[in-house]
């Protein structure tokens, strides 16, 4: 996905996806979870994940 972002999925009646990133060793931050309705992850979902990740890092002093 770029910028260190990865996607994880669950399977069931709806396919939930989470966008996540490794941060400082074993810490994982998952700034966005959504129900994916198409093959390609919409750019708006990725952009929102990046925005939320930046907010988390700024508010917590880079963890």
Short mmCIF file of C-alpha atoms in Angstrom, two decimals:
data_model
loop_
_atom_site.label_atom_id
_atom_site.label_comp_id
_atom_site.label_asym_id
_atom_site.label_seq_id
_atom_site.Cartn_x
_atom_site.Cartn_y
_atom_site.Cartn_z
CA UNK A 1 0.00 0.00 0.00
CA UNK A 2 3.01 2.27 0.40
CA UNK A 3 4.31 4.44 3.24
CA UNK A 4 4.70 1.36 5.45
CA UNK A 5 0.96 0.66 5.40
CA UNK A 6 -0.39 -2.88 5.17
CA UNK A 7 -3.87 -4.34 4.83
CA UNK A 8 -5.36 -7.20 6.84
CA UNK A 9 -8.69 -8.86 6.14
CA UNK A 10 -11.26 -11.06 7.77
CA UNK A 11 -13.61 -13.32 5.91
CA UNK A 12 -17.30 -13.92 6.52
CA UNK A 13 -20.51 -12.55 5.10
CA UNK A 14 -18.83 -9.14 4.81
CA UNK A 15 -15.12 -8.70 4.25
CA UNK A 16 -13.69 -6.35 6.86
CA UNK A 17 -10.32 -4.78 6.18
CA UNK A 18 -7.92 -3.00 8.45
CA UNK A 19 -5.08 -0.73 7.40
CA UNK A 20 -2.14 -1.00 9.78
CA UNK A 21 1.50 -0.04 10.23
CA UNK A 22 4.41 -1.32 12.34
CA UNK A 23 5.67 1.29 14.77
CA UNK A 24 8.79 0.94 16.92
CA UNK A 25 9.40 -2.77 17.04
CA UNK A 26 6.40 -4.87 18.01
CA UNK A 27 3.83 -2.06 18.19
CA UNK A 28 1.12 -2.11 15.53
CA UNK A 29 -1.19 0.84 14.92
CA UNK A 30 -4.44 0.22 13.00
CA UNK A 31 -5.87 3.65 12.15
CA UNK A 32 -8.66 2.46 9.83
CA UNK A 33 -11.04 -0.53 9.68
CA UNK A 34 -13.83 -0.75 7.10
CA UNK A 35 -16.01 -3.08 5.02
CA UNK A 36 -14.43 -3.44 1.60
CA UNK A 37 -16.91 -3.55 -1.26
CA UNK A 38 -14.53 -3.71 -4.23
CA UNK A 39 -11.22 -5.31 -5.22
CA UNK A 40 -9.24 -2.09 -4.94
CA UNK A 41 -8.88 -0.19 -1.67
CA UNK A 42 -10.33 3.29 -2.25
CA UNK A 43 -7.80 6.12 -2.04
CA UNK A 44 -10.07 7.94 0.44
CA UNK A 45 -9.74 5.03 2.90
CA UNK A 46 -5.94 5.07 2.60
CA UNK A 47 -5.79 8.86 2.94
CA UNK A 48 -7.95 8.74 6.08
CA UNK A 49 -5.71 6.04 7.56
CA UNK A 50 -2.64 8.21 6.93
CA UNK A 51 -4.35 11.24 8.48
CA UNK A 52 -5.39 9.29 11.59
CA UNK A 53 -1.92 7.78 11.93
CA UNK A 54 -0.37 11.26 11.85
CA UNK A 55 -2.86 12.42 14.51
CA UNK A 56 -2.02 9.48 16.78
CA UNK A 57 1.71 10.05 16.42
CA UNK A 58 1.37 13.80 17.08
CA UNK A 59 -0.91 13.38 20.11
CA UNK A 60 1.19 10.70 21.76
CA UNK A 61 4.56 12.26 21.13
CA UNK A 62 5.54 9.68 18.50
CA UNK A 63 4.67 6.84 20.93
#
